[in-house]
Amino acid sequence: MTSAPADPRAARTRAKLTGALLAECADRPLAEVSVAAVVRRAAVGRATFYLHYADLEALAVDACAEVVREAVDALHAWRGTPDPAAPPPALLAFFDRIAAQAPLHRELLAPGGAGPLGRVLHHDLRTRSRTERALAGAPEPDLIASAVAATFAAILADWLHGLIEGGPEEIAGKVWRVLINVHRTPLGGGSGPGA
């Protein structure tokens, strides 16, 4: 993107483009969507598209960036000592929402957590986990933040690709328990995600 993020016109244009892409992807896979179809649906010019995005994949990652922020927030939406039997409601809501747009997310998040969306998710989750862990004075913030980010991205991707079974509520519970255990390892200490 080349426009200043604070420009309200640029934000409106990007919102139109992301909305148009999501609507197009509701009907067919990203690989079958064209820039022409997106700009037609968004009612913007092709040149305008290229002012904001290098290609459709960049637009798709931007369209899914909100999901990344939701995932990061959901994993840190707890206070006190985490209960392994009760994942935060935000985590349950996250898995419900991502299931509704699973085809697009599968195209951007490869099994194991790779792919353009996986890179964004790993970076944002690692940064947030490391920051919160360091502020709390918990040991090994770099190591545990990397483990949390890699584990979550891989489980999410494998679930979206059908390599892990379970509905959104079940997978939210499983992910929560795994991440609590990552934080409770003797090497890492701490008491829960983000600690």
mmCIF file of C-alpha atoms in Angstrom:
data_model
loop_
_atom_site.group_PDB
_atom_site.id
_atom_site.type_symbol
_atom_site.label_atom_id
_atom_site.label_comp_id
_atom_site.label_asym_id
_atom_site.label_seq_id
_atom_site.Cartn_x
_atom_site.Cartn_y
_atom_site.Cartn_z
ATOM 1 C CA MET A 1 0.000 0.000 0.000
ATOM 2 C CA THR A 2 1.258 3.417 -0.869
ATOM 3 C CA SER A 3 -1.447 5.662 0.614
ATOM 4 C CA ALA A 4 -1.109 7.122 4.076
ATOM 5 C CA PRO A 5 -3.104 5.005 6.534
ATOM 6 C CA ALA A 6 -4.557 8.140 8.168
ATOM 7 C CA ASP A 7 -6.167 9.325 4.910
ATOM 8 C CA PRO A 8 -9.928 8.673 5.276
ATOM 9 C CA ARG A 9 -10.401 8.470 1.493
ATOM 10 C CA ALA A 10 -7.725 5.786 1.235
ATOM 11 C CA ALA A 11 -9.305 3.892 4.131
ATOM 12 C CA ARG A 12 -12.726 4.037 2.420
ATOM 13 C CA THR A 13 -11.229 2.803 -0.849
ATOM 14 C CA ARG A 14 -9.443 -0.073 0.877
ATOM 15 C CA ALA A 15 -12.676 -0.954 2.687
ATOM 16 C CA LYS A 16 -14.540 -1.050 -0.635
ATOM 17 C CA LEU A 17 -11.853 -3.252 -2.163
ATOM 18 C CA THR A 18 -11.682 -5.663 0.766
ATOM 19 C CA GLY A 19 -15.479 -5.893 0.883
ATOM 20 C CA ALA A 20 -15.591 -6.579 -2.847
ATOM 21 C CA LEU A 21 -12.913 -9.254 -2.566
ATOM 22 C CA LEU A 22 -14.708 -11.011 0.291
ATOM 23 C CA ALA A 23 -17.951 -10.926 -1.708
ATOM 24 C CA GLU A 24 -16.194 -12.372 -4.770
ATOM 25 C CA CYS A 25 -14.568 -15.090 -2.649
ATOM 26 C CA ALA A 26 -17.973 -16.065 -1.264
ATOM 27 C CA ASP A 27 -18.813 -17.279 -4.778
ATOM 28 C CA ARG A 28 -15.503 -18.819 -5.863
ATOM 29 C CA PRO A 29 -11.886 -19.469 -4.791
ATOM 30 C CA LEU A 30 -9.376 -16.615 -4.715
ATOM 31 C CA ALA A 31 -7.488 -18.215 -7.618
ATOM 32 C CA GLU A 32 -10.569 -17.675 -9.823
ATOM 33 C CA VAL A 33 -11.119 -14.038 -8.807
ATOM 34 C CA SER A 34 -9.760 -11.296 -11.053
ATOM 35 C CA VAL A 35 -8.757 -7.719 -10.342
ATOM 36 C CA ALA A 36 -11.361 -6.695 -12.925
ATOM 37 C CA ALA A 37 -14.144 -8.418 -10.963
ATOM 38 C CA VAL A 38 -13.014 -6.829 -7.694
ATOM 39 C CA VAL A 39 -12.773 -3.275 -9.047
ATOM 40 C CA ARG A 40 -16.099 -3.645 -10.844
ATOM 41 C CA ARG A 41 -17.805 -4.780 -7.624
ATOM 42 C CA ALA A 42 -16.044 -2.063 -5.581
ATOM 43 C CA ALA A 43 -16.892 0.598 -8.197
ATOM 44 C CA VAL A 44 -13.317 1.880 -8.330
ATOM 45 C CA GLY A 45 -10.835 2.096 -11.185
ATOM 46 C CA ARG A 46 -8.157 -0.477 -11.883
ATOM 47 C CA ALA A 47 -5.457 2.184 -11.404
ATOM 48 C CA THR A 48 -6.927 2.924 -7.967
ATOM 49 C CA PHE A 49 -6.582 -0.746 -7.074
ATOM 50 C CA TYR A 50 -2.868 -0.675 -7.933
ATOM 51 C CA LEU A 51 -2.328 2.496 -5.911
ATOM 52 C CA HIS A 52 -3.249 0.477 -2.835
ATOM 53 C CA TYR A 53 -2.229 -3.121 -3.596
ATOM 54 C CA ALA A 54 0.444 -4.867 -5.645
ATOM 55 C CA ASP A 55 -1.859 -7.788 -6.459
ATOM 56 C CA LEU A 56 -4.905 -9.754 -5.308
ATOM 57 C CA GLU A 57 -2.915 -11.689 -2.720
ATOM 58 C CA ALA A 58 -1.877 -8.442 -1.017
ATOM 59 C CA LEU A 59 -5.526 -7.356 -0.969
ATOM 60 C CA ALA A 60 -6.585 -10.753 0.393
ATOM 61 C CA VAL A 61 -4.037 -10.601 3.204
ATOM 62 C CA ASP A 62 -5.213 -7.080 4.048
ATOM 63 C CA ALA A 63 -8.833 -8.268 3.982
ATOM 64 C CA CYS A 64 -7.929 -11.014 6.438
ATOM 65 C CA ALA A 65 -5.764 -8.776 8.642
ATOM 66 C CA GLU A 66 -8.743 -8.085 10.885
ATOM 67 C CA VAL A 67 -8.947 -11.824 11.556
ATOM 68 C CA VAL A 68 -5.289 -11.779 12.582
ATOM 69 C CA ARG A 69 -5.962 -8.934 15.021
ATOM 70 C CA GLU A 70 -8.959 -10.847 16.375
ATOM 71 C CA ALA A 71 -6.827 -13.948 16.915
ATOM 72 C CA VAL A 72 -4.161 -11.991 18.761
ATOM 73 C CA ASP A 73 -6.749 -10.218 20.913
ATOM 74 C CA ALA A 74 -8.678 -13.433 21.566
ATOM 75 C CA LEU A 75 -5.599 -15.211 22.856
ATOM 76 C CA HIS A 76 -4.945 -12.361 25.260
ATOM 77 C CA ALA A 77 -8.560 -11.805 26.371
ATOM 78 C CA TRP A 78 -8.171 -13.265 29.836
ATOM 79 C CA ARG A 79 -7.208 -11.938 33.213
ATOM 80 C CA GLY A 80 -5.889 -13.692 36.286
ATOM 81 C CA THR A 81 -5.097 -17.397 36.220
ATOM 82 C CA PRO A 82 -6.377 -19.032 33.026
ATOM 83 C CA ASP A 83 -8.856 -21.887 33.433
ATOM 84 C CA PRO A 84 -7.935 -24.716 31.022
ATOM 85 C CA ALA A 85 -11.604 -25.731 30.861
ATOM 86 C CA ALA A 86 -12.849 -22.257 29.899
ATOM 87 C CA PRO A 87 -11.231 -20.541 26.915
ATOM 88 C CA PRO A 88 -11.974 -16.825 26.664
ATOM 89 C CA PRO A 89 -15.286 -16.102 24.885
ATOM 90 C CA ALA A 90 -13.319 -14.012 22.358
ATOM 91 C CA LEU A 91 -11.395 -17.133 21.327
ATOM 92 C CA LEU A 92 -14.639 -19.046 20.763
ATOM 93 C CA ALA A 93 -16.019 -16.134 18.711
ATOM 94 C CA PHE A 94 -12.806 -16.036 16.674
ATOM 95 C CA PHE A 95 -13.066 -19.693 15.652
ATOM 96 C CA ASP A 96 -16.749 -19.270 14.790
ATOM 97 C CA ARG A 97 -15.954 -16.306 12.551
ATOM 98 C CA ILE A 98 -12.985 -17.863 10.792
ATOM 99 C CA ALA A 99 -14.984 -21.027 10.070
ATOM 100 C CA ALA A 100 -17.485 -18.910 8.143
ATOM 101 C CA GLN A 101 -14.724 -17.691 5.780
ATOM 102 C CA ALA A 102 -12.662 -20.883 5.793
ATOM 103 C CA PRO A 103 -12.140 -21.187 2.002
ATOM 104 C CA LEU A 104 -10.358 -17.820 1.699
ATOM 105 C CA HIS A 105 -8.286 -18.401 4.827
ATOM 106 C CA ARG A 106 -7.238 -21.834 3.557
ATOM 107 C CA GLU A 107 -5.825 -20.192 0.431
ATOM 108 C CA LEU A 108 -3.720 -17.761 2.475
ATOM 109 C CA LEU A 109 -2.750 -20.048 5.356
ATOM 110 C CA ALA A 110 -1.029 -23.264 4.296
ATOM 111 C CA PRO A 111 -0.881 -26.401 6.470
ATOM 112 C CA GLY A 112 1.624 -25.922 9.257
ATOM 113 C CA GLY A 113 0.949 -22.181 9.398
ATOM 114 C CA ALA A 114 2.897 -21.081 6.312
ATOM 115 C CA GLY A 115 1.625 -18.728 3.636
ATOM 116 C CA PRO A 116 1.113 -14.969 3.527
ATOM 117 C CA LEU A 117 -1.529 -14.871 6.245
ATOM 118 C CA GLY A 118 0.509 -17.260 8.377
ATOM 119 C CA ARG A 119 3.481 -14.887 8.258
ATOM 120 C CA VAL A 120 1.325 -11.961 9.385
ATOM 121 C CA LEU A 121 -0.328 -14.027 12.122
ATOM 122 C CA HIS A 122 3.000 -15.351 13.407
ATOM 123 C CA HIS A 123 4.592 -11.897 13.458
ATOM 124 C CA ASP A 124 1.683 -10.143 15.185
ATOM 125 C CA LEU A 125 1.058 -12.887 17.729
ATOM 126 C CA ARG A 126 4.751 -13.276 18.557
ATOM 127 C CA THR A 127 5.164 -9.517 19.005
ATOM 128 C CA ARG A 128 2.147 -9.225 21.321
ATOM 129 C CA SER A 129 3.030 -12.335 23.339
ATOM 130 C CA ARG A 130 6.648 -11.273 23.740
ATOM 131 C CA THR A 131 5.692 -7.758 24.827
ATOM 132 C CA GLU A 132 3.176 -8.937 27.421
ATOM 133 C CA ARG A 133 5.484 -11.635 28.726
ATOM 134 C CA ALA A 134 8.396 -9.198 29.062
ATOM 135 C CA LEU A 135 6.194 -6.615 30.839
ATOM 136 C CA ALA A 136 5.078 -9.303 33.289
ATOM 137 C CA GLY A 137 8.709 -10.244 33.988
ATOM 138 C CA ALA A 138 8.065 -13.846 32.891
ATOM 139 C CA PRO A 139 11.148 -15.830 31.870
ATOM 140 C CA GLU A 140 12.170 -16.538 28.294
ATOM 141 C CA PRO A 141 9.859 -14.050 26.537
ATOM 142 C CA ASP A 142 11.457 -14.629 23.115
ATOM 143 C CA LEU A 143 11.308 -18.410 23.298
ATOM 144 C CA ILE A 144 7.772 -18.668 24.644
ATOM 145 C CA ALA A 145 6.439 -15.985 22.272
ATOM 146 C CA SER A 146 7.862 -17.917 19.311
ATOM 147 C CA ALA A 147 6.378 -21.157 20.605
ATOM 148 C CA VAL A 148 2.937 -19.584 21.127
ATOM 149 C CA ALA A 149 2.900 -17.956 17.675
ATOM 150 C CA ALA A 150 4.110 -21.047 15.831
ATOM 151 C CA THR A 151 1.803 -23.388 17.728
ATOM 152 C CA PHE A 152 -1.307 -21.280 17.233
ATOM 153 C CA ALA A 153 -0.648 -20.604 13.532
ATOM 154 C CA ALA A 154 0.033 -24.288 12.844
ATOM 155 C CA ILE A 155 -3.026 -25.566 14.706
ATOM 156 C CA LEU A 156 -5.291 -22.977 13.086
ATOM 157 C CA ALA A 157 -3.982 -23.779 9.598
ATOM 158 C CA ASP A 158 -4.160 -27.543 10.078
ATOM 159 C CA TRP A 159 -7.719 -27.250 11.405
ATOM 160 C CA LEU A 160 -8.776 -25.120 8.420
ATOM 161 C CA HIS A 161 -7.271 -27.741 6.096
ATOM 162 C CA GLY A 162 -9.074 -30.611 7.826
ATOM 163 C CA LEU A 163 -5.959 -32.128 9.385
ATOM 164 C CA ILE A 164 -7.376 -31.612 12.888
ATOM 165 C CA GLU A 165 -10.988 -32.528 13.554
ATOM 166 C CA GLY A 166 -13.484 -30.626 15.646
ATOM 167 C CA GLY A 167 -15.923 -27.776 15.469
ATOM 168 C CA PRO A 168 -15.042 -24.193 16.383
ATOM 169 C CA GLU A 169 -15.892 -24.609 20.069
ATOM 170 C CA GLU A 170 -13.946 -27.841 20.390
ATOM 171 C CA ILE A 171 -10.839 -26.499 18.637
ATOM 172 C CA ALA A 172 -10.921 -23.300 20.706
ATOM 173 C CA GLY A 173 -10.821 -25.413 23.858
ATOM 174 C CA LYS A 174 -7.994 -27.577 22.561
ATOM 175 C CA VAL A 175 -5.890 -24.617 21.421
ATOM 176 C CA TRP A 176 -6.405 -22.906 24.770
ATOM 177 C CA ARG A 177 -5.223 -25.952 26.724
ATOM 178 C CA VAL A 178 -2.173 -26.438 24.490
ATOM 179 C CA LEU A 179 -1.111 -22.797 24.853
ATOM 180 C CA ILE A 180 -1.581 -22.833 28.617
ATOM 181 C CA ASN A 181 0.726 -25.859 28.716
ATOM 182 C CA VAL A 182 3.319 -24.054 26.574
ATOM 183 C CA HIS A 183 3.366 -21.254 29.138
ATOM 184 C CA ARG A 184 3.540 -23.631 32.084
ATOM 185 C CA THR A 185 6.609 -25.530 30.953
ATOM 186 C CA PRO A 186 9.372 -25.419 33.563
ATOM 187 C CA LEU A 187 11.630 -23.675 31.041
ATOM 188 C CA GLY A 188 9.104 -20.891 30.380
ATOM 189 C CA GLY A 189 7.328 -20.429 33.700
ATOM 190 C CA GLY A 190 4.447 -17.966 33.680
ATOM 191 C CA SER A 191 0.789 -18.762 34.092
ATOM 192 C CA GLY A 192 -0.894 -18.474 30.700
ATOM 193 C CA PRO A 193 -0.901 -16.994 27.201
ATOM 194 C CA GLY A 194 0.638 -13.551 27.236
ATOM 195 C CA ALA A 195 1.899 -13.936 30.804
#
